[in-house]
Amino acid sequence: MAAPDDVTADGTPQLTVDRIVRAGIALADAAGLDALTMRRVAMNLGTGTMSLYRYVASKDELVVLMVEAAMADVPLPGSPPRDWRHGLERAAYRDWELYHRHPWILPKVSISTRGRFSPAVAADSEHALSSFDGLGLEPEVAFRYMFMFASYVQGVALTYVGDVEAARQQGNPGTHTSGETGNPLFADGAYPRLARAMHAGAEPWDLDALFASGLAGVLDGIEADLMRRGTRDPTAETRRDGTDPGHA
């Protein structure tokens, strides 16, 4: 009897581009992008390194495919936003979830003047920009808003990703605090303002809460600028009910 299409004659899973990409994502999720090599991916798949090159030309190509697949794992919303603010909130929390699922992806999708192209990243940006539909914004104004918005989201994500990598290297993935014991930051009166602020706002760090608070501030800034310009959203609905916009 012939073997199924997804297995070889000896019963082992058939090597495919998708299996290689998924193995690469699993390795990067577990050990970071620096640990990704074609050899390690091949070992995890139970095959020889050279076998991978029949499907993926290089490690660089593999990473490109991994980015596309990882972003597809967090699909874009299927319904239009209630207003521009709701649209940007959804975009922010989608990306926040993406960076939590795949911390290694941040440097591959971050804002760059070098014009890197990714269909998934372009679709993500296009969808976020659609939040401004109906406002009549000039393209350069929409770009400025999006640059400010994306810079904030990726900036906080950089803190999260750095913490994940540090915890991985230290073998201590638990909750992180400001490390008062033995820290010169908290020496007698050395940095009183900073020490008080750290005690009040980051002991321990709650990046989810800080992300939500900062995002509200960024959106408030955009809203204030829209009002200054006399721009009103014809579809806007007042949202002051305190619900989590990431799940709205």
PDB file of C-alpha atoms in Angstrom:
ATOM      1  CA  MET A   1       0.000   0.000   0.000  1.00  0.00           C
ATOM      2  CA  ALA A   2       1.326   3.440  -0.895  1.00  0.00           C
ATOM      3  CA  ALA A   3       2.374   5.796   1.921  1.00  0.00           C
ATOM      4  CA  PRO A   4       0.178   8.866   2.593  1.00  0.00           C
ATOM      5  CA  ASP A   5       1.289  12.061   0.891  1.00  0.00           C
ATOM      6  CA  ASP A   6       2.480  13.584   4.188  1.00  0.00           C
ATOM      7  CA  VAL A   7       4.835  10.731   5.141  1.00  0.00           C
ATOM      8  CA  THR A   8       7.734   8.989   3.451  1.00  0.00           C
ATOM      9  CA  ALA A   9       7.897   5.302   2.592  1.00  0.00           C
ATOM     10  CA  ASP A  10       9.436   4.477   5.981  1.00  0.00           C
ATOM     11  CA  GLY A  11       6.639   6.291   7.862  1.00  0.00           C
ATOM     12  CA  THR A  12       8.513   9.487   8.795  1.00  0.00           C
ATOM     13  CA  PRO A  13       6.824  12.861   8.171  1.00  0.00           C
ATOM     14  CA  GLN A  14       7.403  14.316   4.722  1.00  0.00           C
ATOM     15  CA  LEU A  15       9.693  17.342   4.691  1.00  0.00           C
ATOM     16  CA  THR A  16       7.857  20.461   3.477  1.00  0.00           C
ATOM     17  CA  VAL A  17       8.460  24.201   3.507  1.00  0.00           C
ATOM     18  CA  ASP A  18       5.725  24.605   6.117  1.00  0.00           C
ATOM     19  CA  ARG A  19       7.261  22.007   8.453  1.00  0.00           C
ATOM     20  CA  ILE A  20      10.664  23.676   8.143  1.00  0.00           C
ATOM     21  CA  VAL A  21       9.181  27.116   8.841  1.00  0.00           C
ATOM     22  CA  ARG A  22       7.237  25.840  11.847  1.00  0.00           C
ATOM     23  CA  ALA A  23      10.337  24.144  13.213  1.00  0.00           C
ATOM     24  CA  GLY A  24      12.240  27.408  12.800  1.00  0.00           C
ATOM     25  CA  ILE A  25       9.537  29.342  14.658  1.00  0.00           C
ATOM     26  CA  ALA A  26       9.505  26.804  17.492  1.00  0.00           C
ATOM     27  CA  LEU A  27      13.281  27.017  17.831  1.00  0.00           C
ATOM     28  CA  ALA A  28      13.312  30.833  17.789  1.00  0.00           C
ATOM     29  CA  ASP A  29      10.454  30.985  20.301  1.00  0.00           C
ATOM     30  CA  ALA A  30      12.309  28.684  22.670  1.00  0.00           C
ATOM     31  CA  ALA A  31      15.896  29.859  22.295  1.00  0.00           C
ATOM     32  CA  GLY A  32      15.887  33.186  20.440  1.00  0.00           C
ATOM     33  CA  LEU A  33      16.776  34.082  16.879  1.00  0.00           C
ATOM     34  CA  ASP A  34      20.515  33.901  17.573  1.00  0.00           C
ATOM     35  CA  ALA A  35      20.104  30.184  18.216  1.00  0.00           C
ATOM     36  CA  LEU A  36      18.476  29.601  14.824  1.00  0.00           C
ATOM     37  CA  THR A  37      20.670  27.674  12.408  1.00  0.00           C
ATOM     38  CA  MET A  38      19.795  25.418   9.521  1.00  0.00           C
ATOM     39  CA  ARG A  39      21.650  22.634  11.289  1.00  0.00           C
ATOM     40  CA  ARG A  40      19.565  22.931  14.466  1.00  0.00           C
ATOM     41  CA  VAL A  41      16.334  23.106  12.505  1.00  0.00           C
ATOM     42  CA  ALA A  42      17.359  19.977  10.607  1.00  0.00           C
ATOM     43  CA  MET A  43      18.223  18.177  13.840  1.00  0.00           C
ATOM     44  CA  ASN A  44      14.818  19.041  15.308  1.00  0.00           C
ATOM     45  CA  LEU A  45      13.184  17.665  12.175  1.00  0.00           C
ATOM     46  CA  GLY A  46      15.272  14.498  12.273  1.00  0.00           C
ATOM     47  CA  THR A  47      16.889  15.095   8.908  1.00  0.00           C
ATOM     48  CA  GLY A  48      20.182  16.246   7.420  1.00  0.00           C
ATOM     49  CA  THR A  49      21.024  19.922   7.012  1.00  0.00           C
ATOM     50  CA  MET A  50      21.442  19.666   3.260  1.00  0.00           C
ATOM     51  CA  SER A  51      17.915  18.301   2.935  1.00  0.00           C
ATOM     52  CA  LEU A  52      16.522  21.663   4.020  1.00  0.00           C
ATOM     53  CA  TYR A  53      18.158  23.472   1.121  1.00  0.00           C
ATOM     54  CA  ARG A  54      15.922  21.620  -1.329  1.00  0.00           C
ATOM     55  CA  TYR A  55      13.030  23.638   0.151  1.00  0.00           C
ATOM     56  CA  VAL A  56      14.565  26.818   1.617  1.00  0.00           C
ATOM     57  CA  ALA A  57      17.555  28.465  -0.046  1.00  0.00           C
ATOM     58  CA  SER A  58      19.149  29.995   3.065  1.00  0.00           C
ATOM     59  CA  LYS A  59      18.695  30.926   6.695  1.00  0.00           C
ATOM     60  CA  ASP A  60      17.779  34.462   5.628  1.00  0.00           C
ATOM     61  CA  GLU A  61      14.985  33.120   3.435  1.00  0.00           C
ATOM     62  CA  LEU A  62      13.822  30.911   6.298  1.00  0.00           C
ATOM     63  CA  VAL A  63      13.565  33.915   8.615  1.00  0.00           C
ATOM     64  CA  VAL A  64      11.535  35.817   6.006  1.00  0.00           C
ATOM     65  CA  LEU A  65       9.115  32.890   5.768  1.00  0.00           C
ATOM     66  CA  MET A  66       8.982  32.618   9.559  1.00  0.00           C
ATOM     67  CA  VAL A  67       7.943  36.268   9.867  1.00  0.00           C
ATOM     68  CA  GLU A  68       5.117  35.804   7.386  1.00  0.00           C
ATOM     69  CA  ALA A  69       3.867  32.638   9.108  1.00  0.00           C
ATOM     70  CA  ALA A  70       4.165  34.058  12.632  1.00  0.00           C
ATOM     71  CA  MET A  71       2.180  37.162  11.720  1.00  0.00           C
ATOM     72  CA  ALA A  72      -0.500  35.015  10.117  1.00  0.00           C
ATOM     73  CA  ASP A  73      -0.905  33.284  13.480  1.00  0.00           C
ATOM     74  CA  VAL A  74      -2.354  36.538  14.861  1.00  0.00           C
ATOM     75  CA  PRO A  75      -4.963  37.379  12.209  1.00  0.00           C
ATOM     76  CA  LEU A  76      -6.144  40.870  11.394  1.00  0.00           C
ATOM     77  CA  PRO A  77      -9.629  41.803  12.669  1.00  0.00           C
ATOM     78  CA  GLY A  78     -12.398  40.794  10.329  1.00  0.00           C
ATOM     79  CA  SER A  79     -14.688  43.725  11.076  1.00  0.00           C
ATOM     80  CA  PRO A  80     -14.187  47.466  10.621  1.00  0.00           C
ATOM     81  CA  PRO A  81     -13.390  49.540  13.725  1.00  0.00           C
ATOM     82  CA  ARG A  82     -16.042  51.635  15.419  1.00  0.00           C
ATOM     83  CA  ASP A  83     -13.836  54.720  15.055  1.00  0.00           C
ATOM     84  CA  TRP A  84     -10.175  55.613  14.518  1.00  0.00           C
ATOM     85  CA  ARG A  85      -9.280  55.188  18.186  1.00  0.00           C
ATOM     86  CA  HIS A  86     -10.804  51.725  18.380  1.00  0.00           C
ATOM     87  CA  GLY A  87      -8.954  50.786  15.190  1.00  0.00           C
ATOM     88  CA  LEU A  88      -5.576  51.812  16.568  1.00  0.00           C
ATOM     89  CA  GLU A  89      -6.271  50.139  19.910  1.00  0.00           C
ATOM     90  CA  ARG A  90      -6.988  46.855  18.123  1.00  0.00           C
ATOM     91  CA  ALA A  91      -3.843  47.219  16.033  1.00  0.00           C
ATOM     92  CA  ALA A  92      -1.739  47.930  19.128  1.00  0.00           C
ATOM     93  CA  TYR A  93      -3.006  44.961  21.098  1.00  0.00           C
ATOM     94  CA  ARG A  94      -2.650  42.664  18.103  1.00  0.00           C
ATOM     95  CA  ASP A  95       1.008  43.617  17.796  1.00  0.00           C
ATOM     96  CA  TRP A  96       1.474  43.364  21.582  1.00  0.00           C
ATOM     97  CA  GLU A  97       0.156  39.792  21.407  1.00  0.00           C
ATOM     98  CA  LEU A  98       2.436  39.050  18.460  1.00  0.00           C
ATOM     99  CA  TYR A  99       5.542  40.171  20.383  1.00  0.00           C
ATOM    100  CA  HIS A 100       4.515  38.064  23.369  1.00  0.00           C
ATOM    101  CA  ARG A 101       4.043  34.981  21.195  1.00  0.00           C
ATOM    102  CA  HIS A 102       7.206  35.499  19.164  1.00  0.00           C
ATOM    103  CA  PRO A 103       9.641  37.910  20.884  1.00  0.00           C
ATOM    104  CA  TRP A 104      12.297  37.253  18.217  1.00  0.00           C
ATOM    105  CA  ILE A 105      10.129  38.875  15.533  1.00  0.00           C
ATOM    106  CA  LEU A 106      10.421  42.462  16.796  1.00  0.00           C
ATOM    107  CA  PRO A 107      13.720  43.414  15.073  1.00  0.00           C
ATOM    108  CA  LYS A 108      12.412  41.885  11.843  1.00  0.00           C
ATOM    109  CA  VAL A 109       9.246  44.001  11.731  1.00  0.00           C
ATOM    110  CA  SER A 110      10.361  47.189  13.484  1.00  0.00           C
ATOM    111  CA  ILE A 111      10.193  50.611  11.841  1.00  0.00           C
ATOM    112  CA  SER A 112      13.073  51.133   9.448  1.00  0.00           C
ATOM    113  CA  THR A 113      14.150  53.742   6.913  1.00  0.00           C
ATOM    114  CA  ARG A 114      15.742  50.982   4.831  1.00  0.00           C
ATOM    115  CA  GLY A 115      12.516  50.019   3.137  1.00  0.00           C
ATOM    116  CA  ARG A 116      12.404  46.346   4.075  1.00  0.00           C
ATOM    117  CA  PHE A 117       9.336  44.725   2.522  1.00  0.00           C
ATOM    118  CA  SER A 118       7.140  42.057   4.045  1.00  0.00           C
ATOM    119  CA  PRO A 119       3.635  41.363   2.729  1.00  0.00           C
ATOM    120  CA  ALA A 120       2.412  40.594   6.254  1.00  0.00           C
ATOM    121  CA  VAL A 121       3.918  43.756   7.733  1.00  0.00           C
ATOM    122  CA  ALA A 122       2.537  45.830   4.860  1.00  0.00           C
ATOM    123  CA  ALA A 123      -0.932  44.340   5.400  1.00  0.00           C
ATOM    124  CA  ASP A 124      -0.664  45.090   9.124  1.00  0.00           C
ATOM    125  CA  SER A 125       0.227  48.731   8.451  1.00  0.00           C
ATOM    126  CA  GLU A 126      -2.429  49.077   5.764  1.00  0.00           C
ATOM    127  CA  HIS A 127      -5.080  47.788   8.148  1.00  0.00           C
ATOM    128  CA  ALA A 128      -3.966  50.136  10.928  1.00  0.00           C
ATOM    129  CA  LEU A 129      -3.999  53.099   8.543  1.00  0.00           C
ATOM    130  CA  SER A 130      -7.570  52.231   7.546  1.00  0.00           C
ATOM    131  CA  SER A 131      -8.541  53.385  11.047  1.00  0.00           C
ATOM    132  CA  PHE A 132      -8.266  56.936   9.690  1.00  0.00           C
ATOM    133  CA  ASP A 133     -10.659  56.324   6.789  1.00  0.00           C
ATOM    134  CA  GLY A 134     -13.285  59.029   6.580  1.00  0.00           C
ATOM    135  CA  LEU A 135     -11.245  61.646   8.424  1.00  0.00           C
ATOM    136  CA  GLY A 136      -9.907  63.289   5.284  1.00  0.00           C
ATOM    137  CA  LEU A 137      -6.344  63.360   6.599  1.00  0.00           C
ATOM    138  CA  GLU A 138      -3.482  64.349   4.335  1.00  0.00           C
ATOM    139  CA  PRO A 139      -1.150  61.356   3.770  1.00  0.00           C
ATOM    140  CA  GLU A 140       1.748  63.031   5.569  1.00  0.00           C
ATOM    141  CA  VAL A 141      -0.428  63.618   8.641  1.00  0.00           C
ATOM    142  CA  ALA A 142      -1.585  60.000   8.686  1.00  0.00           C
ATOM    143  CA  PHE A 143       2.055  58.912   8.355  1.00  0.00           C
ATOM    144  CA  ARG A 144       3.094  61.104  11.275  1.00  0.00           C
ATOM    145  CA  TYR A 145       0.358  59.671  13.472  1.00  0.00           C
ATOM    146  CA  MET A 146       1.276  56.124  12.487  1.00  0.00           C
ATOM    147  CA  PHE A 147       4.971  56.722  13.104  1.00  0.00           C
ATOM    148  CA  MET A 148       4.248  58.019  16.600  1.00  0.00           C
ATOM    149  CA  PHE A 149       1.832  55.162  17.307  1.00  0.00           C
ATOM    150  CA  ALA A 150       4.084  52.368  15.995  1.00  0.00           C
ATOM    151  CA  SER A 151       7.164  53.829  17.684  1.00  0.00           C
ATOM    152  CA  TYR A 152       5.383  53.685  21.027  1.00  0.00           C
ATOM    153  CA  VAL A 153       4.132  50.109  20.603  1.00  0.00           C
ATOM    154  CA  GLN A 154       7.511  48.829  19.439  1.00  0.00           C
ATOM    155  CA  GLY A 155       9.361  50.827  22.072  1.00  0.00           C
ATOM    156  CA  VAL A 156       7.493  49.162  24.948  1.00  0.00           C
ATOM    157  CA  ALA A 157       7.813  45.821  23.144  1.00  0.00           C
ATOM    158  CA  LEU A 158      11.576  46.351  23.064  1.00  0.00           C
ATOM    159  CA  THR A 159      11.549  46.535  26.868  1.00  0.00           C
ATOM    160  CA  TYR A 160       9.538  43.313  27.026  1.00  0.00           C
ATOM    161  CA  VAL A 161      11.724  41.479  24.502  1.00  0.00           C
ATOM    162  CA  GLY A 162      14.902  42.596  26.252  1.00  0.00           C
ATOM    163  CA  ASP A 163      13.529  41.293  29.539  1.00  0.00           C
ATOM    164  CA  VAL A 164      12.643  37.951  27.954  1.00  0.00           C
ATOM    165  CA  GLU A 165      16.141  37.583  26.517  1.00  0.00           C
ATOM    166  CA  ALA A 166      17.810  38.547  29.799  1.00  0.00           C
ATOM    167  CA  ALA A 167      15.665  36.059  31.695  1.00  0.00           C
ATOM    168  CA  ARG A 168      16.525  33.352  29.163  1.00  0.00           C
ATOM    169  CA  GLN A 169      20.239  33.995  29.528  1.00  0.00           C
ATOM    170  CA  GLN A 170      19.985  33.990  33.313  1.00  0.00           C
ATOM    171  CA  GLY A 171      17.745  30.934  33.381  1.00  0.00           C
ATOM    172  CA  ASN A 172      15.254  32.865  35.512  1.00  0.00           C
ATOM    173  CA  PRO A 173      12.021  33.501  33.571  1.00  0.00           C
ATOM    174  CA  GLY A 174      10.035  34.613  36.655  1.00  0.00           C
ATOM    175  CA  THR A 175       8.682  38.003  37.650  1.00  0.00           C
ATOM    176  CA  HIS A 176      11.285  40.755  37.499  1.00  0.00           C
ATOM    177  CA  THR A 177      11.601  43.604  39.965  1.00  0.00           C
ATOM    178  CA  SER A 178      13.816  46.647  40.028  1.00  0.00           C
ATOM    179  CA  GLY A 179      16.391  44.696  42.029  1.00  0.00           C
ATOM    180  CA  GLU A 180      16.675  46.941  45.085  1.00  0.00           C
ATOM    181  CA  THR A 181      19.012  44.706  47.070  1.00  0.00           C
ATOM    182  CA  GLY A 182      22.604  45.762  46.428  1.00  0.00           C
ATOM    183  CA  ASN A 183      21.541  48.167  43.688  1.00  0.00           C
ATOM    184  CA  PRO A 184      23.330  51.574  43.885  1.00  0.00           C
ATOM    185  CA  LEU A 185      20.166  53.148  42.503  1.00  0.00           C
ATOM    186  CA  PHE A 186      18.648  52.737  45.967  1.00  0.00           C
ATOM    187  CA  ALA A 187      21.706  53.773  47.999  1.00  0.00           C
ATOM    188  CA  ASP A 188      21.038  56.396  50.656  1.00  0.00           C
ATOM    189  CA  GLY A 189      19.634  59.405  48.866  1.00  0.00           C
ATOM    190  CA  ALA A 190      21.731  58.896  45.726  1.00  0.00           C
ATOM    191  CA  TYR A 191      18.805  59.192  43.295  1.00  0.00           C
ATOM    192  CA  PRO A 192      15.785  60.064  45.453  1.00  0.00           C
ATOM    193  CA  ARG A 193      13.372  61.001  42.666  1.00  0.00           C
ATOM    194  CA  LEU A 194      14.212  57.993  40.537  1.00  0.00           C
ATOM    195  CA  ALA A 195      14.088  55.637  43.513  1.00  0.00           C
ATOM    196  CA  ARG A 196      10.642  56.908  44.564  1.00  0.00           C
ATOM    197  CA  ALA A 197       9.350  56.602  41.002  1.00  0.00           C
ATOM    198  CA  MET A 198      10.661  53.063  40.654  1.00  0.00           C
ATOM    199  CA  HIS A 199       9.125  52.063  43.981  1.00  0.00           C
ATOM    200  CA  ALA A 200       5.766  53.502  42.992  1.00  0.00           C
ATOM    201  CA  GLY A 201       5.540  52.425  39.365  1.00  0.00           C
ATOM    202  CA  ALA A 202       7.866  49.508  38.731  1.00  0.00           C
ATOM    203  CA  GLU A 203       8.050  47.310  41.807  1.00  0.00           C
ATOM    204  CA  PRO A 204       7.423  44.871  40.262  1.00  0.00           C
ATOM    205  CA  TRP A 205       7.204  45.856  36.609  1.00  0.00           C
ATOM    206  CA  ASP A 206       3.734  45.436  35.101  1.00  0.00           C
ATOM    207  CA  LEU A 207       4.385  46.017  31.424  1.00  0.00           C
ATOM    208  CA  ASP A 208       0.812  45.209  30.409  1.00  0.00           C
ATOM    209  CA  ALA A 209      -0.517  47.994  32.632  1.00  0.00           C
ATOM    210  CA  LEU A 210       2.228  50.393  31.585  1.00  0.00           C
ATOM    211  CA  PHE A 211       1.549  49.569  27.926  1.00  0.00           C
ATOM    212  CA  ALA A 212      -2.171  50.299  28.304  1.00  0.00           C
ATOM    213  CA  SER A 213      -1.557  53.566  30.146  1.00  0.00           C
ATOM    214  CA  GLY A 214       1.012  54.811  27.652  1.00  0.00           C
ATOM    215  CA  LEU A 215      -1.113  53.806  24.677  1.00  0.00           C
ATOM    216  CA  ALA A 216      -4.011  55.852  26.048  1.00  0.00           C
ATOM    217  CA  GLY A 217      -1.674  58.839  26.294  1.00  0.00           C
ATOM    218  CA  VAL A 218      -0.492  58.456  22.695  1.00  0.00           C
ATOM    219  CA  LEU A 219      -4.069  58.213  21.434  1.00  0.00           C
ATOM    220  CA  ASP A 220      -5.073  61.205  23.553  1.00  0.00           C
ATOM    221  CA  GLY A 221      -2.300  63.146  21.827  1.00  0.00           C
ATOM    222  CA  ILE A 222      -3.571  62.173  18.378  1.00  0.00           C
ATOM    223  CA  GLU A 223      -7.112  63.077  19.420  1.00  0.00           C
ATOM    224  CA  ALA A 224      -5.989  66.489  20.661  1.00  0.00           C
ATOM    225  CA  ASP A 225      -4.209  67.148  17.373  1.00  0.00           C
ATOM    226  CA  LEU A 226      -7.281  66.080  15.403  1.00  0.00           C
ATOM    227  CA  MET A 227      -9.404  68.476  17.445  1.00  0.00           C
ATOM    228  CA  ARG A 228      -6.883  71.276  16.889  1.00  0.00           C
ATOM    229  CA  ARG A 229      -7.215  70.646  13.157  1.00  0.00           C
ATOM    230  CA  GLY A 230     -10.997  70.638  13.425  1.00  0.00           C
ATOM    231  CA  THR A 231     -11.141  67.017  12.267  1.00  0.00           C
ATOM    232  CA  ARG A 232     -14.095  64.953  13.431  1.00  0.00           C
ATOM    233  CA  ASP A 233     -14.758  61.258  12.895  1.00  0.00           C
ATOM    234  CA  PRO A 234     -18.256  60.842  11.433  1.00  0.00           C
ATOM    235  CA  THR A 235     -18.417  57.256  12.748  1.00  0.00           C
ATOM    236  CA  ALA A 236     -17.049  57.992  16.229  1.00  0.00           C
ATOM    237  CA  GLU A 237     -18.716  56.478  19.252  1.00  0.00           C
ATOM    238  CA  THR A 238     -17.831  57.606  22.734  1.00  0.00           C
ATOM    239  CA  ARG A 239     -15.999  54.836  24.592  1.00  0.00           C
ATOM    240  CA  ARG A 240     -15.584  55.532  28.265  1.00  0.00           C
ATOM    241  CA  ASP A 241     -16.871  52.206  29.641  1.00  0.00           C
ATOM    242  CA  GLY A 242     -13.471  50.944  30.820  1.00  0.00           C
ATOM    243  CA  THR A 243     -13.565  47.737  28.751  1.00  0.00           C
ATOM    244  CA  ASP A 244     -10.355  46.194  27.462  1.00  0.00           C
ATOM    245  CA  PRO A 245      -9.908  47.515  23.905  1.00  0.00           C
ATOM    246  CA  GLY A 246      -7.630  44.607  23.082  1.00  0.00           C
ATOM    247  CA  HIS A 247     -10.580  42.247  23.233  1.00  0.00           C
ATOM    248  CA  ALA A 248     -13.310  44.549  21.973  1.00  0.00           C
TER     249      ALA A 248
END
